[in-house]
PDB file of C-alpha atoms in Angstrom:
ATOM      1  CA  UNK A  28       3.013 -17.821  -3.394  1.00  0.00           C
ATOM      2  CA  UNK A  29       1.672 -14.754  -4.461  1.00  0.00           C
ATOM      3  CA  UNK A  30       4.299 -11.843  -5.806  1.00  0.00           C
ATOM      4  CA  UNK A  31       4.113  -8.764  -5.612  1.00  0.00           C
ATOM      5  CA  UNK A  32       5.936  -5.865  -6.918  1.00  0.00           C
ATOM      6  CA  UNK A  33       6.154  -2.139  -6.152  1.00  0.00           C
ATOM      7  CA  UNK A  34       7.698   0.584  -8.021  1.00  0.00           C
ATOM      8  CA  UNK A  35       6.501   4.948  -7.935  1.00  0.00           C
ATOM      9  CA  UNK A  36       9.038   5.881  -5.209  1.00  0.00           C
ATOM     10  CA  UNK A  37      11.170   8.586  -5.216  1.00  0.00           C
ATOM     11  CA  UNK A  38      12.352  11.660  -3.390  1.00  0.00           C
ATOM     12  CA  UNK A  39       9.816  15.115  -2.988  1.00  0.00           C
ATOM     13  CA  UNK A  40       9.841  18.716  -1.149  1.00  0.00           C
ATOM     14  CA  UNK A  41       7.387  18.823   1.574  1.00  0.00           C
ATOM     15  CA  UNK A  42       3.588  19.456  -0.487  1.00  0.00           C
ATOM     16  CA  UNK A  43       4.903  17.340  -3.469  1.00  0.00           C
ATOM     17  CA  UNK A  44       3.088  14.132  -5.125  1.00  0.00           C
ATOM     18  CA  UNK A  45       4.001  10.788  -6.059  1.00  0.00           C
ATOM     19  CA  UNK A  46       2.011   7.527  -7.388  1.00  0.00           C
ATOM     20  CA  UNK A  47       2.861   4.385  -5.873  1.00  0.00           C
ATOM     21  CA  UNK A  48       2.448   1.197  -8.732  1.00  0.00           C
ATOM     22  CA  UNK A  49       1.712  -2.235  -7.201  1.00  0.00           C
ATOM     23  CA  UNK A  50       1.521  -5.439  -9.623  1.00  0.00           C
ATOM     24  CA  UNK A  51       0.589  -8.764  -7.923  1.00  0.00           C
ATOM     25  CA  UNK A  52       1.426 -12.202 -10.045  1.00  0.00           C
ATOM     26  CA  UNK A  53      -1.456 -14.567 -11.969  1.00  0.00           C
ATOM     27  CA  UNK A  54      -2.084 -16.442  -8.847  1.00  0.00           C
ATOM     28  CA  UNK A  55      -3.221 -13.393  -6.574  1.00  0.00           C
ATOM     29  CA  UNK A  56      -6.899 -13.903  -6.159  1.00  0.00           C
ATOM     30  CA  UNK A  57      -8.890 -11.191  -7.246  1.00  0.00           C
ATOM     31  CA  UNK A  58     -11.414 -11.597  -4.129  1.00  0.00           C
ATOM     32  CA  UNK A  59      -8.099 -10.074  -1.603  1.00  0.00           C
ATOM     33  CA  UNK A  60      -8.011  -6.967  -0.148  1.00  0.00           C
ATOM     34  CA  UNK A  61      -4.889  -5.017  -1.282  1.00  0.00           C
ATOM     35  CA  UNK A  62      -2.844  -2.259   0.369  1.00  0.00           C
ATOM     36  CA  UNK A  63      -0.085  -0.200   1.283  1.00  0.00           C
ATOM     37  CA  UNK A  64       1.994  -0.270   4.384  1.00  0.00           C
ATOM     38  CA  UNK A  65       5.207   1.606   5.548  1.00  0.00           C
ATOM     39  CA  UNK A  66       7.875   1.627   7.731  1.00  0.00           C
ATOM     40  CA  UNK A  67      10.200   4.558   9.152  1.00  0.00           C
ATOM     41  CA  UNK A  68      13.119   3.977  10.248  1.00  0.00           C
ATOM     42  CA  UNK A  69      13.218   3.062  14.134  1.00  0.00           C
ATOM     43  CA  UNK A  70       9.252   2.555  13.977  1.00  0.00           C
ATOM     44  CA  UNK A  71       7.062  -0.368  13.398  1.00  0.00           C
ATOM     45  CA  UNK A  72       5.405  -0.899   9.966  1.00  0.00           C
ATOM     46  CA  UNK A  73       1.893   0.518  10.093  1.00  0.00           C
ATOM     47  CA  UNK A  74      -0.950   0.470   7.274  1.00  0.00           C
ATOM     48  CA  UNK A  75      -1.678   3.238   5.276  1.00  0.00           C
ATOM     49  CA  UNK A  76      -4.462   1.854   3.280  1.00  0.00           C
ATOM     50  CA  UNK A  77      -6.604  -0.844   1.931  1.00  0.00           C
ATOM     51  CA  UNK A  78      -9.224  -1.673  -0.685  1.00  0.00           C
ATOM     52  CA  UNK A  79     -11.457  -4.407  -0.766  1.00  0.00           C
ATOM     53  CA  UNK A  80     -12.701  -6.377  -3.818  1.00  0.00           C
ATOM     54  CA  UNK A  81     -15.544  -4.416  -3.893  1.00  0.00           C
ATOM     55  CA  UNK A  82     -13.761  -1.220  -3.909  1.00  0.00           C
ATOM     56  CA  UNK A  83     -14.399  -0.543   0.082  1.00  0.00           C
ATOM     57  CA  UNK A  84     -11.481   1.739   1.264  1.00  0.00           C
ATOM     58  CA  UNK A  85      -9.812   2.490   4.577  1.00  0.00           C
ATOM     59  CA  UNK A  86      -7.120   4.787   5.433  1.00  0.00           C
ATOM     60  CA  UNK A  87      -5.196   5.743   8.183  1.00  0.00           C
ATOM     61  CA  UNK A  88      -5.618   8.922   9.847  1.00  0.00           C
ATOM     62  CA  UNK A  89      -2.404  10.232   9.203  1.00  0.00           C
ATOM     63  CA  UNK A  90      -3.117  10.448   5.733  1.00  0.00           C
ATOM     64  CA  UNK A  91      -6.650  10.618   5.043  1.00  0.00           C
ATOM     65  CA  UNK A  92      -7.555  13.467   3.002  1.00  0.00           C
ATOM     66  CA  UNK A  93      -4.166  13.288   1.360  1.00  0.00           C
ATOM     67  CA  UNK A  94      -3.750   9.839  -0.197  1.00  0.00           C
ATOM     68  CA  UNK A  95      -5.999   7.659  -2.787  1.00  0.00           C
ATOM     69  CA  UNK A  96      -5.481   3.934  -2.553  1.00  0.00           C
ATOM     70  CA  UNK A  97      -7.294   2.404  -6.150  1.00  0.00           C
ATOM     71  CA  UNK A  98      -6.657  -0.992  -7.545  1.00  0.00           C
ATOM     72  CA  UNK A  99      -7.182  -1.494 -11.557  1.00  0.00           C
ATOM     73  CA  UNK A 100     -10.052  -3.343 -12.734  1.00  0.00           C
ATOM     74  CA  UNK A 101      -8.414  -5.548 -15.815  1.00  0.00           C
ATOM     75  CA  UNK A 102      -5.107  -6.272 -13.876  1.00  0.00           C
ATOM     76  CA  UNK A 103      -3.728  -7.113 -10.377  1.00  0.00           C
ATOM     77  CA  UNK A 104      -2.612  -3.591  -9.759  1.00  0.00           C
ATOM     78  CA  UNK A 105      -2.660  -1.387  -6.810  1.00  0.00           C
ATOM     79  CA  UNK A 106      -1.892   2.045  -7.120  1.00  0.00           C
ATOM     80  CA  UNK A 107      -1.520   4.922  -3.808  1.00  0.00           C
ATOM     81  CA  UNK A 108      -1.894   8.198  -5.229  1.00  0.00           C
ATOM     82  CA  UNK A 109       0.182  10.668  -2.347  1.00  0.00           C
ATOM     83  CA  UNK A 110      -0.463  14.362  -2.428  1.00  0.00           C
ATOM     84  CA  UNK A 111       0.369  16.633  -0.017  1.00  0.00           C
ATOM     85  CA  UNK A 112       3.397  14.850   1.590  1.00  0.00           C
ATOM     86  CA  UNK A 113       5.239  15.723   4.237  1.00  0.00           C
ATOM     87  CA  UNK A 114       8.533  14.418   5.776  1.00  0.00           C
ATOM     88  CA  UNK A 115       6.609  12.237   8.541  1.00  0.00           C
ATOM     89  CA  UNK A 116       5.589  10.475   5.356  1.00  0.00           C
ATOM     90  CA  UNK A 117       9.720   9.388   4.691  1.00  0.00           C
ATOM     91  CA  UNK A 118       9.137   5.470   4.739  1.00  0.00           C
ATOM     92  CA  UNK A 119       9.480   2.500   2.848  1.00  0.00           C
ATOM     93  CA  UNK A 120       6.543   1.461   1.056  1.00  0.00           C
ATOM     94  CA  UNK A 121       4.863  -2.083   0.979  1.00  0.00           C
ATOM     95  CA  UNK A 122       2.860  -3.362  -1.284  1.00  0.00           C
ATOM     96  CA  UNK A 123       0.551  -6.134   0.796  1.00  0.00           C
ATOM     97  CA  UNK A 124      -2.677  -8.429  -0.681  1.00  0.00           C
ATOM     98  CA  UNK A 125      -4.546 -11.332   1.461  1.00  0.00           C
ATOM     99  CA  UNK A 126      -7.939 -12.708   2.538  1.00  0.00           C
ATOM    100  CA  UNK A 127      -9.981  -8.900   4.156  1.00  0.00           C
ATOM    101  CA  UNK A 128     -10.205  -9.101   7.646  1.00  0.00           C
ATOM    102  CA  UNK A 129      -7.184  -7.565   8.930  1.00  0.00           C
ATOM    103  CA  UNK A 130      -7.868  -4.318   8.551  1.00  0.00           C
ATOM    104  CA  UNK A 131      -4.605  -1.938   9.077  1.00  0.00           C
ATOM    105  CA  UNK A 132      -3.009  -4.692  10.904  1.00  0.00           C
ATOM    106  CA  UNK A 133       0.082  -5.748   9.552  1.00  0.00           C
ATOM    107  CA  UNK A 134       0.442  -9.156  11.271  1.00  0.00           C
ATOM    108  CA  UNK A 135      -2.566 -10.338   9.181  1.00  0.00           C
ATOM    109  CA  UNK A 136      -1.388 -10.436   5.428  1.00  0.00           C
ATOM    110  CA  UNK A 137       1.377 -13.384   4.108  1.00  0.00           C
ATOM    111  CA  UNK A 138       1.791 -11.856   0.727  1.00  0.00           C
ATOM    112  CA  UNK A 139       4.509  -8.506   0.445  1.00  0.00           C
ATOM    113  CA  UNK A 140       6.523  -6.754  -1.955  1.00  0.00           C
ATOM    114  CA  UNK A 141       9.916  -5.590  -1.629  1.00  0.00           C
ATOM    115  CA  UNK A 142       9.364  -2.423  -0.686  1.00  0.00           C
ATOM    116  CA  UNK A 143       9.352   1.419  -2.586  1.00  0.00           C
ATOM    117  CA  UNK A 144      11.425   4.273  -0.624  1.00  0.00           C
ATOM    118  CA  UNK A 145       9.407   7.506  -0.380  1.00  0.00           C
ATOM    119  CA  UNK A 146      11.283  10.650   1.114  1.00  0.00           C
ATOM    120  CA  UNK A 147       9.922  13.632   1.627  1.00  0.00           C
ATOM    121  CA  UNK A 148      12.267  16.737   2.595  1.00  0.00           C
ATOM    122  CA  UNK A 149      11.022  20.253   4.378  1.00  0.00           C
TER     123      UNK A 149
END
């Protein structure tokens, strides 16, 4: 089973930046798509953003504009650059990688980190 491990979160004033890390064991296939989802509490986990193998993004409106999903090219890594944040961005942070196809839909993807809290404050 693929493993995956997040790390980057932290605490930030409203308009503040943080880099979200991702690092996915040997036996994550290089062809998934990779992304980030969170979860507030009292609200269901929702996808933030993805990037395919081929370096094909997609990003939810909520933070398009703001946010930079890349993945490294010599390692399983993910990385979600946030600038701009504000407090509806408070969540927990998940780290997800699959077969493409799903899209922003969390019920899709088998393989998930632990989970990086993110809070923003006004």
């Amino acid at each position: 089973q693929v493993q995956l491990v997040e790390s980057g979160g932290g605490s930030v004033q409203a308009g503040g930046s943080l880099r979200l890390s991702c690092v996915a064991s040997r036996d994550n296939d290089r062809r998934y798509c990779m992304g980030w989802f969170r979860q507030a509490p009292g609200k269901e986990r929702e996808g933030v953003a993805m990037i395919e193998s081929d370096g094909s993004t997609v990003y939810a409106d909520s933070v398009k504009g703001r946010f930079t999903i890349s993945k490294g090219n010599a390692k399983d890594s993910l990385y979600l650059q946030m600038n701009s944040l504000k407090p509806e961005d408070t969540a927990m942070y998940f780290c997800t990688s699959d077969w493409c196809g799903g899209g922003l839909r969390s019920t899709w993807y088998r393989y998930w980190g632990q989970g990086t809290q993110v809070t923003v404050s006004s």
